[in-house]
XYZ file of N, CA and C in Angstrom:
399
model
N -4.679 -16.880 4.592
C -5.333 -15.574 4.189
C -4.453 -14.673 4.451
N -3.786 -14.400 5.507
C -2.985 -13.246 5.995
C -1.697 -13.457 5.001
N -1.327 -14.608 4.777
C -0.082 -14.898 3.862
C -0.286 -14.366 2.475
N -1.438 -14.589 1.943
C -1.892 -14.167 0.651
C -1.830 -12.555 0.717
N -2.603 -12.004 1.621
C -2.517 -10.459 1.731
C -1.276 -9.900 1.786
N -0.232 -10.543 2.598
C 1.136 -9.993 2.671
C 1.750 -10.047 1.422
N 1.672 -11.067 0.692
C 2.277 -11.298 -0.563
C 1.833 -10.243 -1.484
N 0.424 -10.014 -1.619
C -0.158 -8.947 -2.387
C 0.299 -7.375 -2.015
N 0.521 -7.307 -0.790
C 1.092 -6.095 -0.168
C 2.471 -5.827 -0.729
N 3.304 -6.926 -0.607
C 4.544 -6.803 -1.091
C 4.818 -6.510 -2.487
N 4.006 -7.276 -3.264
C 3.834 -7.281 -4.754
C 3.586 -5.816 -5.079
N 2.594 -5.338 -4.303
C 2.171 -4.016 -4.817
C 3.153 -2.805 -4.632
N 3.866 -3.173 -3.442
C 5.026 -2.000 -3.227
C 6.070 -2.061 -4.180
N 6.538 -3.187 -4.625
C 7.428 -3.426 -5.705
C 6.830 -2.979 -7.132
N 5.596 -3.136 -7.301
C 5.009 -2.457 -8.584
C 4.978 -0.931 -8.489
N 4.599 -0.492 -7.073
C 4.657 0.902 -7.091
C 5.850 1.597 -7.124
N 6.984 0.915 -6.622
C 8.372 1.441 -6.970
C 8.969 1.504 -8.501
N 8.210 0.528 -9.174
C 8.289 0.551 -10.693
C 7.702 2.033 -11.184
N 6.640 2.238 -10.751
C 5.849 3.370 -11.208
C 6.390 4.675 -10.674
N 6.952 4.585 -9.429
C 7.818 5.870 -8.895
C 8.767 6.255 -9.889
N 9.665 5.150 -10.001
C 10.891 5.032 -10.798
C 10.483 5.868 -12.097
N 9.412 5.356 -12.876
C 9.147 5.962 -14.162
C 8.732 7.230 -14.048
N 7.999 7.862 -12.927
C 7.695 9.083 -12.744
C 9.130 10.080 -12.452
N 9.924 9.338 -11.778
C 11.306 10.111 -11.368
C 11.926 10.445 -12.725
N 11.892 9.327 -13.695
C 12.673 9.390 -14.978
C 11.713 10.324 -16.039
N 10.709 10.833 -15.597
C 9.814 11.805 -16.139
C 8.997 11.068 -17.316
N 8.840 9.664 -17.065
C 8.202 8.842 -18.089
C 6.761 8.866 -17.545
N 5.986 9.952 -17.405
C 4.702 10.014 -16.971
C 3.693 9.107 -17.112
N 3.569 8.801 -18.659
C 2.610 7.832 -19.084
C 2.990 6.392 -18.794
N 4.174 6.064 -18.620
C 4.711 4.776 -18.239
C 4.524 4.719 -16.737
N 4.526 5.510 -16.043
C 4.298 5.319 -14.565
C 2.868 5.121 -14.163
N 1.803 5.383 -15.037
C 0.388 5.207 -14.598
C -0.065 3.769 -14.541
N 0.376 2.906 -15.431
C -0.073 1.553 -15.414
C 0.429 0.770 -14.109
N 1.904 0.866 -13.858
C 2.224 0.287 -12.729
C 1.552 0.808 -11.371
N 1.262 2.064 -11.271
C 0.678 2.742 -10.222
C -0.764 2.233 -9.929
N -1.392 2.145 -11.074
C -2.842 1.594 -11.175
C -2.813 0.195 -10.534
N -1.867 -0.585 -11.103
C -1.876 -2.121 -10.559
C -1.609 -2.014 -9.217
N -0.755 -1.226 -8.754
C -0.044 -1.122 -7.419
C -1.341 -0.874 -6.426
N -1.993 0.119 -6.783
C -3.198 0.405 -6.130
C -4.282 -0.659 -5.890
N -4.502 -1.337 -6.982
C -5.379 -2.443 -6.976
C -4.816 -3.502 -5.960
N -3.491 -3.777 -6.067
C -2.826 -4.610 -5.250
C -3.112 -4.362 -3.899
N -2.759 -2.942 -3.379
C -3.060 -2.764 -2.067
C -4.422 -2.945 -1.628
N -5.225 -2.600 -2.437
C -6.775 -2.725 -2.169
C -7.073 -4.162 -1.839
N -6.569 -5.069 -2.593
C -6.690 -6.591 -2.436
C -6.263 -6.848 -1.048
N -4.805 -6.430 -0.755
C -4.307 -6.782 0.417
C -5.146 -6.344 1.671
N -5.684 -5.016 1.376
C -6.404 -4.453 2.512
C -7.769 -5.368 2.812
N -8.279 -5.970 1.804
C -9.560 -6.660 1.929
C -8.987 -8.046 2.536
N -7.844 -8.669 2.330
C -7.327 -10.014 2.767
C -7.073 -9.821 4.203
N -6.348 -8.679 4.624
C -5.874 -8.352 5.983
C -7.286 -8.197 6.896
N -8.342 -7.500 6.190
C -9.544 -7.260 7.000
C -10.236 -8.617 7.256
N -10.331 -9.592 6.127
C -10.891 -10.688 6.178
C -10.293 -11.703 7.419
N -8.860 -11.521 7.403
C -8.185 -12.285 8.486
C -8.473 -11.793 9.938
N -8.527 -10.357 9.941
C -8.806 -9.862 11.283
C -10.297 -10.284 11.672
N -11.167 -10.235 10.858
C -12.534 -10.688 11.204
C -12.477 -12.186 11.588
N -11.878 -13.037 10.920
C -11.856 -14.380 11.351
C -11.059 -14.552 12.773
N -9.990 -13.850 12.860
C -9.371 -13.993 14.231
C -10.256 -13.489 15.396
N -11.107 -12.432 15.139
C -12.059 -11.910 16.113
C -13.260 -12.901 16.240
N -13.708 -13.590 15.305
C -14.565 -14.765 15.453
C -14.083 -15.756 16.337
N -12.899 -16.153 16.189
C -12.444 -17.272 16.935
C -11.786 -16.781 18.349
N -12.111 -15.415 18.674
C -11.650 -14.810 19.844
C -10.029 -15.015 20.137
N -9.432 -14.793 19.068
C -7.944 -14.592 19.158
C -7.630 -13.250 18.871
N -7.637 -12.409 20.112
C -7.493 -10.745 19.990
C -6.152 -10.353 19.679
N -5.219 -11.299 20.042
C -3.872 -10.838 19.514
C -3.547 -10.921 17.972
N -4.151 -12.013 17.512
C -3.900 -12.254 15.971
C -4.846 -11.094 15.412
N -5.962 -10.961 15.903
C -6.862 -9.727 15.292
C -6.144 -8.501 15.220
N -5.457 -8.241 16.359
C -4.785 -6.877 16.514
C -3.775 -6.784 15.269
N -3.008 -7.859 15.159
C -1.944 -7.864 14.260
C -2.525 -7.665 12.821
N -3.540 -8.239 12.534
C -4.304 -8.088 11.337
C -4.813 -6.732 10.981
N -5.344 -6.211 12.169
C -5.997 -4.784 12.088
C -4.840 -3.819 11.906
N -3.596 -3.948 12.405
C -2.541 -3.095 12.155
C -1.975 -3.095 10.792
N -2.164 -4.416 10.175
C -1.827 -4.704 8.846
C -2.791 -3.838 7.833
N -4.202 -3.988 8.344
C -5.118 -3.235 7.415
C -4.786 -1.563 7.634
N -4.526 -1.133 8.638
C -4.124 0.239 8.680
C -2.861 0.799 7.808
N -1.958 -0.227 7.923
C -0.599 0.057 7.021
C -0.932 -0.016 5.626
N -1.662 -0.980 5.321
C -1.818 -1.115 3.625
C -2.793 -0.107 3.261
N -3.889 0.501 4.186
C -4.651 1.494 3.670
C -3.968 2.799 3.397
N -2.938 3.070 4.300
C -2.017 4.156 4.070
C -1.244 4.001 2.780
N -0.669 2.805 2.533
C -0.066 2.444 1.387
C -0.873 2.774 0.130
N -2.116 2.382 0.183
C -3.084 2.673 -0.874
C -3.212 4.102 -1.165
N -3.347 4.841 -0.044
C -3.536 6.312 -0.169
C -2.434 6.902 -0.796
N -1.102 6.438 -0.328
C -0.042 7.082 -1.044
C 0.082 6.718 -2.353
N -0.233 5.486 -2.660
C -0.240 5.184 -4.079
C -1.235 5.945 -4.954
N -2.435 6.228 -4.394
C -3.295 6.981 -4.942
C -2.740 8.454 -5.331
N -2.012 9.023 -4.470
C -1.334 10.279 -4.608
C -0.410 10.395 -5.554
N 0.579 9.325 -5.781
C 1.519 9.186 -6.655
C 0.828 8.940 -8.162
N -0.340 8.308 -8.141
C -0.963 8.135 -9.386
C -1.526 9.482 -9.764
N -2.118 10.297 -8.842
C -2.574 11.622 -9.263
C -1.510 12.461 -9.781
N -0.267 12.370 -8.964
C 0.821 13.082 -9.564
C 1.278 12.754 -10.966
N 1.326 11.522 -11.250
C 1.561 11.150 -12.724
C 0.635 11.641 -13.678
N -0.556 11.429 -13.386
C -1.713 11.808 -14.236
C -1.779 13.311 -14.298
N -1.387 14.170 -13.194
C -1.341 15.509 -13.466
C -0.145 16.081 -14.262
N 1.008 15.331 -14.095
C 2.079 15.640 -14.779
C 1.887 15.273 -16.369
N 1.301 14.168 -16.575
C 0.941 13.793 -17.998
C -0.076 14.953 -18.625
N -0.940 15.500 -17.918
C -1.695 16.400 -18.367
C -1.316 17.848 -18.381
N 0.185 17.992 -18.130
C 0.822 19.229 -18.078
C 0.221 20.154 -17.009
N -0.228 19.640 -15.847
C -0.663 20.415 -14.697
C 0.336 21.451 -14.207
N -0.001 22.324 -13.440
C 1.053 23.343 -12.696
C 1.920 22.421 -11.855
N 3.146 23.068 -11.630
C 4.054 22.452 -10.550
C 3.548 22.285 -9.116
N 2.661 23.339 -8.817
C 2.113 23.437 -7.470
C 1.044 22.229 -7.176
N 0.335 21.908 -8.308
C -0.529 20.676 -8.183
C 0.227 19.312 -8.001
N 1.035 19.408 -9.144
C 2.171 17.971 -8.982
C 2.761 17.848 -7.744
N 3.235 19.024 -7.271
C 4.186 18.943 -6.037
C 3.242 18.550 -4.766
N 2.001 18.997 -4.914
C 1.062 18.783 -3.872
C 0.790 17.269 -3.723
N 0.500 16.593 -4.878
C 0.256 15.266 -4.862
C 1.459 14.520 -4.362
N 2.828 14.815 -4.767
C 4.202 14.194 -4.357
C 4.196 14.400 -2.771
N 3.834 15.517 -2.281
C 3.964 15.835 -1.006
C 3.150 14.809 -0.190
N 1.850 14.764 -0.662
C 1.130 13.815 0.021
C 1.600 12.435 -0.072
N 2.033 12.110 -1.185
C 2.603 10.710 -1.436
C 3.678 10.414 -0.286
N 4.434 11.162 -0.108
C 5.674 11.128 0.560
C 5.238 11.149 2.068
N 4.196 11.947 2.377
C 3.795 11.850 3.750
C 3.029 10.518 4.017
N 2.257 10.166 3.511
C 1.490 9.074 3.609
C 2.332 7.578 3.717
N 3.421 7.814 2.758
C 4.295 6.569 2.647
C 5.249 6.610 3.994
N 5.454 7.758 4.418
C 6.260 7.755 5.760
C 5.369 7.337 6.966
N 4.138 7.724 7.011
C 3.242 7.135 7.979
C 2.913 5.674 8.001
N 2.947 5.130 6.738
C 2.969 3.687 6.729
C 4.130 2.999 6.977
N 5.292 3.600 6.746
C 6.577 3.214 7.156
C 6.670 3.070 8.708
N 5.958 3.770 9.476
C 6.110 3.901 10.839
C 5.198 2.541 11.576
N 4.459 2.076 10.639
C 3.674 0.846 11.179
C 4.397 -0.422 10.742
N 4.460 -1.451 11.782
C 5.226 -2.618 11.693
C 4.026 -3.504 11.063
N 4.330 -4.138 9.873
C 3.474 -5.257 9.499
C 4.137 -6.503 9.970
N 3.328 -7.443 10.706
C 4.006 -8.645 10.953
C 4.183 -9.588 9.932
N 5.029 -10.588 9.935
C 5.147 -11.536 9.192
C 4.232 -12.689 9.372
N 3.897 -13.602 8.480
C 3.012 -14.679 8.712
C 3.161 -15.580 10.140
N 4.628 -15.849 10.094
C 4.844 -16.632 11.396
C 4.407 -16.075 12.674
N 4.463 -14.613 12.840
C 3.928 -13.879 14.133
C 2.483 -14.101 14.146
N 1.644 -14.112 13.141
C 0.438 -14.323 13.273
C 0.071 -15.897 13.694
N 0.823 -16.710 12.923
C 0.636 -18.223 13.344
C 0.959 -18.358 14.853
N 2.009 -17.776 15.351
C 2.392 -17.966 16.551
C 1.222 -17.371 17.539
N 0.686 -16.271 17.228
C -0.500 -15.684 17.866
C -1.688 -16.532 17.953
N -1.806 -17.261 17.011
C -2.872 -18.147 16.939
C -2.507 -19.653 17.616
N -1.205 -19.744 17.984
C -0.990 -20.985 18.753
C -0.658 -22.083 17.490
N -0.167 -21.575 16.520
C -0.002 -22.719 15.390
C 1.551 -22.869 15.121
N 2.463 -22.631 16.033
C 3.816 -22.613 15.838
C 4.367 -23.725 15.299
Protein backbone atom coordinates (compact mmCIF):
# COMPACT_ATOMS: atom_id res chain seq x y z
CA UNK A 1 0.00 0.00 0.00
CA UNK A 2 2.76 2.45 0.97
CA UNK A 3 4.67 1.32 -2.12
CA UNK A 4 1.73 2.12 -4.40
CA UNK A 5 1.27 5.54 -2.80
CA UNK A 6 4.97 6.28 -3.21
CA UNK A 7 4.84 5.33 -6.88
CA UNK A 8 1.75 7.53 -7.38
CA UNK A 9 3.56 10.43 -5.66
CA UNK A 10 6.67 10.03 -7.78
CA UNK A 11 4.65 9.72 -10.98
CA UNK A 12 2.66 12.83 -10.04
CA UNK A 13 5.90 14.76 -9.52
CA UNK A 14 7.18 13.75 -12.96
CA UNK A 15 3.87 14.70 -14.55
CA UNK A 16 3.75 18.02 -12.70
CA UNK A 17 7.27 18.79 -13.92
CA UNK A 18 6.03 18.28 -17.47
CA UNK A 19 3.20 20.75 -16.87
CA UNK A 20 5.51 23.29 -15.23
CA UNK A 21 7.90 23.02 -18.17
CA UNK A 22 5.02 23.66 -20.57
CA UNK A 23 4.00 26.67 -18.48
CA UNK A 24 7.56 27.99 -18.46
CA UNK A 25 7.62 27.66 -22.26
CA UNK A 26 4.41 29.74 -22.31
CA UNK A 27 2.36 26.79 -23.57
CA UNK A 28 -0.34 27.48 -21.01
CA UNK A 29 -3.05 25.31 -22.55
CA UNK A 30 -0.59 22.39 -22.81
CA UNK A 31 0.32 22.83 -19.14
CA UNK A 32 -3.22 22.32 -17.87
CA UNK A 33 -3.70 18.60 -18.59
CA UNK A 34 -0.48 17.34 -16.98
CA UNK A 35 -1.08 19.58 -13.97
CA UNK A 36 -4.62 18.21 -13.57
CA UNK A 37 -3.28 14.66 -13.91
CA UNK A 38 -0.54 15.37 -11.35
CA UNK A 39 -3.05 16.83 -8.91
CA UNK A 40 -5.14 13.68 -9.17
CA UNK A 41 -2.03 11.55 -8.67
CA UNK A 42 -1.06 13.45 -5.53
CA UNK A 43 -4.58 13.06 -4.17
CA UNK A 44 -4.42 9.31 -4.82
CA UNK A 45 -1.03 9.14 -3.10
CA UNK A 46 -2.37 11.08 -0.12
CA UNK A 47 -5.23 8.60 0.22
CA UNK A 48 -2.80 5.67 0.00
CA UNK A 49 -0.42 7.07 2.59
CA UNK A 50 -3.35 7.86 4.91
CA UNK A 51 -4.67 4.33 4.55
CA UNK A 52 -1.21 2.93 5.30
CA UNK A 53 -1.00 5.18 8.38
CA UNK A 54 -4.39 3.95 9.57
CA UNK A 55 -3.39 0.32 9.16
CA UNK A 56 -0.09 0.87 10.97
CA UNK A 57 -1.97 2.56 13.81
CA UNK A 58 -4.47 -0.33 13.98
CA UNK A 59 -1.65 -2.82 14.48
CA UNK A 60 0.02 -0.47 16.97
CA UNK A 61 3.12 0.16 14.88
CA UNK A 62 3.58 3.79 15.84
CA UNK A 63 6.94 4.24 14.10
CA UNK A 64 5.51 3.05 10.78
CA UNK A 65 2.37 5.12 11.33
CA UNK A 66 4.51 8.21 11.91
CA UNK A 67 6.44 7.59 8.70
CA UNK A 68 3.16 7.26 6.79
CA UNK A 69 1.70 10.38 8.39
CA UNK A 70 4.80 12.34 7.40
CA UNK A 71 4.26 11.19 3.82
CA UNK A 72 0.62 12.34 4.03
CA UNK A 73 1.77 15.79 5.11
CA UNK A 74 4.34 16.03 2.32
CA UNK A 75 2.04 14.88 -0.44
CA UNK A 76 -0.74 17.22 0.76
CA UNK A 77 1.67 20.12 0.33
CA UNK A 78 2.62 18.78 -3.12
CA UNK A 79 -1.07 18.65 -4.06
CA UNK A 80 -1.60 22.23 -2.87
CA UNK A 81 1.48 23.34 -4.82
CA UNK A 82 0.20 21.60 -7.93
CA UNK A 83 -3.20 23.25 -7.50
CA UNK A 84 -1.43 26.62 -7.37
CA UNK A 85 0.51 25.79 -10.55
CA UNK A 86 -2.74 24.76 -12.24
CA UNK A 87 -4.34 28.04 -11.15
CA UNK A 88 -1.40 29.93 -12.65
CA UNK A 89 -1.73 28.08 -15.95
CA UNK A 90 -5.48 28.66 -16.08
CA UNK A 91 -5.06 32.33 -15.19
CA UNK A 92 -2.40 32.76 -17.88
CA UNK A 93 -4.60 30.98 -20.40
CA UNK A 94 -7.43 33.39 -19.49
CA UNK A 95 -5.08 36.38 -19.94
CA UNK A 96 -5.25 37.36 -16.27
CA UNK A 97 -3.10 40.19 -15.02
CA UNK A 98 0.52 39.53 -14.08
CA UNK A 99 -0.14 40.12 -10.38
CA UNK A 100 -2.71 37.32 -10.29
CA UNK A 101 -0.51 34.89 -12.21
CA UNK A 102 2.56 35.73 -10.14
CA UNK A 103 0.57 35.26 -6.93
CA UNK A 104 -0.21 31.68 -7.98
CA UNK A 105 3.41 31.10 -8.98
CA UNK A 106 4.69 32.39 -5.65
CA UNK A 107 2.26 30.16 -3.78
CA UNK A 108 3.39 27.18 -5.88
CA UNK A 109 7.04 27.83 -5.14
CA UNK A 110 6.46 28.35 -1.43
CA UNK A 111 4.43 25.16 -1.04
CA UNK A 112 6.88 23.17 -3.12
CA UNK A 113 9.72 24.37 -0.89
CA UNK A 114 7.73 23.45 2.23
CA UNK A 115 7.17 19.97 0.81
CA UNK A 116 10.85 19.61 -0.10
CA UNK A 117 11.73 20.17 3.56
CA UNK A 118 9.86 16.97 4.48
CA UNK A 119 11.59 13.63 3.99
CA UNK A 120 9.40 10.92 2.52
CA UNK A 121 10.77 7.52 3.47
CA UNK A 122 11.24 4.76 0.96
CA UNK A 123 9.27 1.54 1.27
CA UNK A 124 12.22 -0.29 2.83
CA UNK A 125 12.18 2.12 5.77
CA UNK A 126 8.51 1.38 6.39
CA UNK A 127 9.14 -2.36 6.10
CA UNK A 128 11.98 -2.06 8.58
CA UNK A 129 9.75 -0.13 11.00
CA UNK A 130 7.26 -2.97 10.72
CA UNK A 131 9.97 -5.55 11.35
CA UNK A 132 9.67 -6.97 7.84
CA UNK A 133 13.29 -6.58 6.83
